[in-house]
PDB file of C-alpha atoms in Angstrom:
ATOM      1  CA  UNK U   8      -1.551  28.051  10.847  1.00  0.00           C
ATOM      2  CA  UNK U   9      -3.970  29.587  13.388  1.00  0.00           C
ATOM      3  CA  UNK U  10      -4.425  28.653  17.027  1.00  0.00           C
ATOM      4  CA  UNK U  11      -7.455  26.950  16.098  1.00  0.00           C
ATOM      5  CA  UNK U  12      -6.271  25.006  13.639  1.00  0.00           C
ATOM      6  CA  UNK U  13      -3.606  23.889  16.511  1.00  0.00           C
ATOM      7  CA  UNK U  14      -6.277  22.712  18.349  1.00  0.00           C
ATOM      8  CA  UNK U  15      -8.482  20.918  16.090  1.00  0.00           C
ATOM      9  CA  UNK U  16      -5.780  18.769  14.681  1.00  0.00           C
ATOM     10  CA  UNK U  17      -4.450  18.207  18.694  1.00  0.00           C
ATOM     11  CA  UNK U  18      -8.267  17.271  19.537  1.00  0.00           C
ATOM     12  CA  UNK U  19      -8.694  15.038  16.738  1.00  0.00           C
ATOM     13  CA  UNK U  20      -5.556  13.365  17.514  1.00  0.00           C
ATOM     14  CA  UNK U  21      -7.041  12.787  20.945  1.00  0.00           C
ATOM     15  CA  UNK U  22      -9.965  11.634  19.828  1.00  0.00           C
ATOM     16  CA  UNK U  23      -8.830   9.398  17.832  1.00  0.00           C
ATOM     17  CA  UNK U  24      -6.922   7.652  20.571  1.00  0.00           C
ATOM     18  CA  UNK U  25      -9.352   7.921  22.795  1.00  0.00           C
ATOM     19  CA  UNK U  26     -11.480   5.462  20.386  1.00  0.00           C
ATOM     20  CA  UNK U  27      -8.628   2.956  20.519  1.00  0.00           C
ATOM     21  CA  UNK U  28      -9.692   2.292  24.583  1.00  0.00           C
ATOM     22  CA  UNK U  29     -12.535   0.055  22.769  1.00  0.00           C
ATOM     23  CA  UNK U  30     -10.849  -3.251  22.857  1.00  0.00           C
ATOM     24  CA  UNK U  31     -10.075  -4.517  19.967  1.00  0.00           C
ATOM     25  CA  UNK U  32     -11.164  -7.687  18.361  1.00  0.00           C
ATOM     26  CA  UNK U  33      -8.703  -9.391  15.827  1.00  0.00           C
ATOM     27  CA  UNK U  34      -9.221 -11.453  12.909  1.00  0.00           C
ATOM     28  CA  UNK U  35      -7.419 -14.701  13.112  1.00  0.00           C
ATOM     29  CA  UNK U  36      -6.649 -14.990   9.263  1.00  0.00           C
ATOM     30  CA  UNK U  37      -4.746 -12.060   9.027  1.00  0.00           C
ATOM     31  CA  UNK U  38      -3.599 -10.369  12.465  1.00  0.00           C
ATOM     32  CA  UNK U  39      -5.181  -7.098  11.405  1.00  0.00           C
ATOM     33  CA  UNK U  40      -7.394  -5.974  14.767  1.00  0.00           C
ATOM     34  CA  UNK U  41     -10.862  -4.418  14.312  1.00  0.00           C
ATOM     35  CA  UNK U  42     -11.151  -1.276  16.241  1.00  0.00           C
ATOM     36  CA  UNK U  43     -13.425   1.924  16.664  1.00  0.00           C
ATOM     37  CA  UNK U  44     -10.176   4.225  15.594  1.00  0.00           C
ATOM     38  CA  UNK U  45     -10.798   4.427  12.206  1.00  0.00           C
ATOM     39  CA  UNK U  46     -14.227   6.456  13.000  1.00  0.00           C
ATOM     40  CA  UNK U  47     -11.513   9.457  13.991  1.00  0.00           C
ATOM     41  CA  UNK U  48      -9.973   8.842  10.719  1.00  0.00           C
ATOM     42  CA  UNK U  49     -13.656   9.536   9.207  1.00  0.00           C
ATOM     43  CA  UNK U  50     -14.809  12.079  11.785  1.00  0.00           C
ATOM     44  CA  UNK U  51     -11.810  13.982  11.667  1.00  0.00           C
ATOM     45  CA  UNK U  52     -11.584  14.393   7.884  1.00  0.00           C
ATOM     46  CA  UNK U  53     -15.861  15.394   8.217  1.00  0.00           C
ATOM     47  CA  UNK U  54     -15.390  17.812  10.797  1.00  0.00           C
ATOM     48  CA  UNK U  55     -11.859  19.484  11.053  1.00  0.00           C
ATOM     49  CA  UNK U  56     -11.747  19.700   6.930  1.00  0.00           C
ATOM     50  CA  UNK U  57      -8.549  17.708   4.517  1.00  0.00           C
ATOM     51  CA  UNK U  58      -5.962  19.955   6.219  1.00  0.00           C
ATOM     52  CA  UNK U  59      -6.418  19.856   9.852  1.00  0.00           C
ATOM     53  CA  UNK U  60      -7.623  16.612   9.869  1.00  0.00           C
ATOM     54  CA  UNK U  61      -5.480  15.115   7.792  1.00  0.00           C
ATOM     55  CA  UNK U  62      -2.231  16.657  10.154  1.00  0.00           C
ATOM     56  CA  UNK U  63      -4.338  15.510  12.868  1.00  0.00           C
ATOM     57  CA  UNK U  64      -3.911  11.338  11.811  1.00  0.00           C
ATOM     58  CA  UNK U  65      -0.486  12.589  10.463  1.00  0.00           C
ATOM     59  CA  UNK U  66       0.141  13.892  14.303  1.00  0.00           C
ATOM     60  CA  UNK U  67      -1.376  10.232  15.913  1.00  0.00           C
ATOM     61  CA  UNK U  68       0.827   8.271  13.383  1.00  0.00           C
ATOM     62  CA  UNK U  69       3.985  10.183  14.562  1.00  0.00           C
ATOM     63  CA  UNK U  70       2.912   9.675  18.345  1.00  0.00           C
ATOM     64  CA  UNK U  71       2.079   6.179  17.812  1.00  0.00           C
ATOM     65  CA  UNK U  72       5.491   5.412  15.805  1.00  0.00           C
ATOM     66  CA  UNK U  73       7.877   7.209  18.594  1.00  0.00           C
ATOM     67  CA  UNK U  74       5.946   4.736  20.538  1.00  0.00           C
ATOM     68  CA  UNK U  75       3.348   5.908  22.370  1.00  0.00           C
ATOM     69  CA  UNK U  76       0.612   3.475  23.012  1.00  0.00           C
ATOM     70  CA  UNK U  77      -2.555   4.587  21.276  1.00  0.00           C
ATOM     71  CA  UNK U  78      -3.478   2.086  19.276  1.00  0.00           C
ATOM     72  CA  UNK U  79      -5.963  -0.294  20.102  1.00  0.00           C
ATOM     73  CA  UNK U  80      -4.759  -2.919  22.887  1.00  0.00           C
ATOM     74  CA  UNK U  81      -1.968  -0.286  24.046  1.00  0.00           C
ATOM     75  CA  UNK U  82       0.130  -1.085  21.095  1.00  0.00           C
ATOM     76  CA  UNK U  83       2.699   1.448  19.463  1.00  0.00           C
ATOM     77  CA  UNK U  84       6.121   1.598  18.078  1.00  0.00           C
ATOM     78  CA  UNK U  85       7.406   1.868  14.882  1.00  0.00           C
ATOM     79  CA  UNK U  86       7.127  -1.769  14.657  1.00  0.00           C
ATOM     80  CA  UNK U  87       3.253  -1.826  14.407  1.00  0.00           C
ATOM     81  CA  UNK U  88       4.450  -0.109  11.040  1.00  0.00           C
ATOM     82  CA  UNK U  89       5.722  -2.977   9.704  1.00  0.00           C
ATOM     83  CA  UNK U  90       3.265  -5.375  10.422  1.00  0.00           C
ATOM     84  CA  UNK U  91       0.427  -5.988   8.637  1.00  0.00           C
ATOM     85  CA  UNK U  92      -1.598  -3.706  10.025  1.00  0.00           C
ATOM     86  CA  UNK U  93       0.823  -0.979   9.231  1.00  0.00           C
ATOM     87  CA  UNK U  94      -0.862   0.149   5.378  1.00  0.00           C
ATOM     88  CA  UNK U  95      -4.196   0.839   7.024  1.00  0.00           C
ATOM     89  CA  UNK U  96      -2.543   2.679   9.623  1.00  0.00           C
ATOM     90  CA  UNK U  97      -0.402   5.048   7.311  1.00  0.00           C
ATOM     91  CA  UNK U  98      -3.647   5.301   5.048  1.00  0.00           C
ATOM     92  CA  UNK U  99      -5.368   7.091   7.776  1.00  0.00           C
ATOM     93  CA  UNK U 100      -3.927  11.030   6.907  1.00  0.00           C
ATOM     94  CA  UNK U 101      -4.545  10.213   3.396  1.00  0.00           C
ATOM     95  CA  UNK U 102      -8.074   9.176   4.087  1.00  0.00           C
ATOM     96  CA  UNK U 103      -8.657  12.020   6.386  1.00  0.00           C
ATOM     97  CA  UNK U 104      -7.070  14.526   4.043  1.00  0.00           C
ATOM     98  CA  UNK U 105      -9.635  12.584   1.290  1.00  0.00           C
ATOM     99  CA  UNK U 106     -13.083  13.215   3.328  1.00  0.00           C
ATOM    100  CA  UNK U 107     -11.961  16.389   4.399  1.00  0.00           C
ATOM    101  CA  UNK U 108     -11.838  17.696   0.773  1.00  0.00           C
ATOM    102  CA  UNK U 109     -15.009  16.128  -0.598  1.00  0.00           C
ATOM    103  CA  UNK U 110     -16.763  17.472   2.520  1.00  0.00           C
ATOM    104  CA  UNK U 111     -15.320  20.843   1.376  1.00  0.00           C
ATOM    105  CA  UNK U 112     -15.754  20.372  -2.028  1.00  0.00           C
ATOM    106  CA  UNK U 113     -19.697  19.961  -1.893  1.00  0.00           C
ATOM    107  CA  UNK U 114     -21.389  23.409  -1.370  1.00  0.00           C
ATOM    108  CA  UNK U 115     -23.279  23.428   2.154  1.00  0.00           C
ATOM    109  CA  UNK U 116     -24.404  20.417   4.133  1.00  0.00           C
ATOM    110  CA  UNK U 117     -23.999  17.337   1.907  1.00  0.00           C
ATOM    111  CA  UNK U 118     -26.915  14.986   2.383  1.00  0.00           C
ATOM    112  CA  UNK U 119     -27.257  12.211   4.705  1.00  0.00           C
ATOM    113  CA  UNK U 120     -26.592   9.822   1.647  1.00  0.00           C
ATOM    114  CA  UNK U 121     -23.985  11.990   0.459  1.00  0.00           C
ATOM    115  CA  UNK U 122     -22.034  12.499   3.801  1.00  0.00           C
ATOM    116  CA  UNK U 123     -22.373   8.474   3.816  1.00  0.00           C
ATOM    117  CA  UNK U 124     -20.778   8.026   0.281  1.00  0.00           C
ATOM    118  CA  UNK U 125     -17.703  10.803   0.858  1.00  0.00           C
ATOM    119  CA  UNK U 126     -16.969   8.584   4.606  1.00  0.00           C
ATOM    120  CA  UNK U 127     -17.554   5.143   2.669  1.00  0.00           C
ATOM    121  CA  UNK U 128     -15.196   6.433  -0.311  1.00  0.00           C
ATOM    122  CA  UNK U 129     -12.480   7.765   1.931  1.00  0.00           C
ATOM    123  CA  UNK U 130     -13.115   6.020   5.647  1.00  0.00           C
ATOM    124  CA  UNK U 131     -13.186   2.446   3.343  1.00  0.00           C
ATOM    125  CA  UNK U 132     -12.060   2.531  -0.177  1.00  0.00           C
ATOM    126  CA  UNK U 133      -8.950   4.644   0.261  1.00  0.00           C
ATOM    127  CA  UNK U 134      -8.106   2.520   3.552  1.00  0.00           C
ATOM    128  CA  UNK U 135      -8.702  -0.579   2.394  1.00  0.00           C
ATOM    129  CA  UNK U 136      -6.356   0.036  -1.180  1.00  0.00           C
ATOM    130  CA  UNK U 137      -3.528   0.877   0.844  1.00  0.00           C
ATOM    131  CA  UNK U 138      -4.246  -1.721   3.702  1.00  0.00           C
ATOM    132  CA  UNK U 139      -4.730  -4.617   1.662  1.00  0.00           C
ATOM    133  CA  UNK U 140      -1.658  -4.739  -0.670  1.00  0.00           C
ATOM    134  CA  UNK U 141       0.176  -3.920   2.533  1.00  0.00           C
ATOM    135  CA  UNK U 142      -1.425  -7.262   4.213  1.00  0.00           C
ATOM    136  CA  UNK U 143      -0.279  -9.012   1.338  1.00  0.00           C
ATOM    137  CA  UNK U 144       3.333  -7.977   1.501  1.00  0.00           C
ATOM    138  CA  UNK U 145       4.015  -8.255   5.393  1.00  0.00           C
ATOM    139  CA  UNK U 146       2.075 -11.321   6.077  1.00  0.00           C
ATOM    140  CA  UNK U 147       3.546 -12.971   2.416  1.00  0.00           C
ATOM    141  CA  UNK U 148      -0.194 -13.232   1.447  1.00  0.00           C
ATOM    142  CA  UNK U 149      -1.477 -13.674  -2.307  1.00  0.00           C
ATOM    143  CA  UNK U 150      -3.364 -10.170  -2.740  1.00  0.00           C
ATOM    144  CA  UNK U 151      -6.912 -12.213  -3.285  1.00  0.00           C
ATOM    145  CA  UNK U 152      -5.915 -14.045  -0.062  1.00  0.00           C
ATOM    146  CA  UNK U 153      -5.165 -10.756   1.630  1.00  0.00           C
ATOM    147  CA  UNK U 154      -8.239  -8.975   0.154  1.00  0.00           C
ATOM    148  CA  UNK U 155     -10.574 -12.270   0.862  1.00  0.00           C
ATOM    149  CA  UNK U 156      -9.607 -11.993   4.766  1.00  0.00           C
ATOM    150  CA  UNK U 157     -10.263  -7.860   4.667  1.00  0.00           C
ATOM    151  CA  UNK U 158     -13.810  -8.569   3.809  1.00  0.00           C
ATOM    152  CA  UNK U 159     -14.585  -9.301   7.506  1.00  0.00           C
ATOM    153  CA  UNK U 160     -13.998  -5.644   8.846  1.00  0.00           C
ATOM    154  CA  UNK U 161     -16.457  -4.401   5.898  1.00  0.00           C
ATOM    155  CA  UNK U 162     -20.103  -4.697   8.519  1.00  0.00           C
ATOM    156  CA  UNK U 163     -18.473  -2.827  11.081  1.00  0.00           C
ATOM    157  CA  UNK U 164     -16.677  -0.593   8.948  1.00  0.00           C
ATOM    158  CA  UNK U 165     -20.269   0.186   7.094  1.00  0.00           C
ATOM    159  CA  UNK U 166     -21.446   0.609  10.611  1.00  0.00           C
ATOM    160  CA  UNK U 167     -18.924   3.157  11.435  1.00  0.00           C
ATOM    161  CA  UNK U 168     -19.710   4.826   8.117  1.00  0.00           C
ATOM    162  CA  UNK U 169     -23.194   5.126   9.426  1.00  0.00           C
ATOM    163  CA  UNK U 170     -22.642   6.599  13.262  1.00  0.00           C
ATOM    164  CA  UNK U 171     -19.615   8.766  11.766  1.00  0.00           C
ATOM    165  CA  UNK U 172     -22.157  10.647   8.938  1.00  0.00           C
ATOM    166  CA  UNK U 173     -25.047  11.367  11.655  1.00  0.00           C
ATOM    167  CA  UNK U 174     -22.614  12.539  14.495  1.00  0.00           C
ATOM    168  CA  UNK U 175     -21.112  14.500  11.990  1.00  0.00           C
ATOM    169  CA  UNK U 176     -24.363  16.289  10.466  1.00  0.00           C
ATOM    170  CA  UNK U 177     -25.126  16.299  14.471  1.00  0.00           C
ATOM    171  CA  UNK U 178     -22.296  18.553  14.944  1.00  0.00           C
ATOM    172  CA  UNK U 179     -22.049  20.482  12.355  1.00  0.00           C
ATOM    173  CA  UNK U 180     -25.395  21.456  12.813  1.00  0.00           C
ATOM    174  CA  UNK U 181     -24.801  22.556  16.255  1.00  0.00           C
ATOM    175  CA  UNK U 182     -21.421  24.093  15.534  1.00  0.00           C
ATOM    176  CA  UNK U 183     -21.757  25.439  11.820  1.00  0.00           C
ATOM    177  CA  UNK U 184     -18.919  27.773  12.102  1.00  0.00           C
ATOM    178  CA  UNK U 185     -16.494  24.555  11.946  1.00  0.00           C
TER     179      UNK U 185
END
């Protein structure tokens, strides 16, 4: 592993906790907080690659469980873990990792429909198969029930789909080297 590669999964660690100063807004059905974080899950599997960003959630998720506060609100420990926020959180290397590769996968610059179908596929689907069983299980939901009150963080996750493909063609334009 190459000084770089130190620093862009360090920088994308910071960036994503650096998103979690938005406050966060929480859904009263479930107890699962909408934030801005999971944008560095997407940008950081769409810029840094599968590898480095993936190490780079994997590095947040290991601050954030020693208990750092990073999250959203201030919160960390390994207690967040086990909450029922705690499959979307542990989905977010996986989902990095999962971006990363398709963005490496596809020869060149994917288009702008493209980008927003690898961030939707990995930034969404992959978070939300984890996540939602996981809601289920620690808040002794029925999966529908748990999957019914998930469908209220799709708009602003589609949202963050959106900003995290254009700054992402933004920098890789500027920066094509990454």
């Amino acid at each position: 592993m190459s000084t770089r590669d130190i620093v862009y999964i360090a920088l994308f660690a910071a960036l994503t906790a650096a998103l979690g100063l938005f406050p966060p807004i929480t859904l009263p059905a479930i107890g699962v907080p909408i934030t801005a974080q999971s944008m560095g899950v997407m940008l950081a599997g769409a810029l840094a690659g599968s590898k480095r960003g993936g190490l780079a959630l994997l590095l947040f998720i290991v601050l954030v469980a020693i208990g750092l506060p990073l999250l959203s609100g201030g919160r960390g420990g390994f207690g967040i873990f086990l909450g029922p926020s705690g499959g979307f959180l542990l989905s977010w290397p996986i989902a990095a990792f999962l971006i990363g590769w398709l963005f490496e996968k596809h020869k060149g610059e994917p288009t702008l429909p493209l980008a927003l179908v690898y961030l939707a596929v990995g930034g969404i689907g992959l978070v939300y198969l984890i996540g939602v069983p996981w809601i289920a299980f620690a808040a002794e939901l029925s999966l529908t029930q748990a999957f019914t009150g998930s469908i209220g963080f799709v708009p602003g996750d589609l949202i963050k789909v959106v900003l995290a493909a254009l700054v992402a063609r933004g920098v890789r334009r500027a920066y094509p080297a990454l």
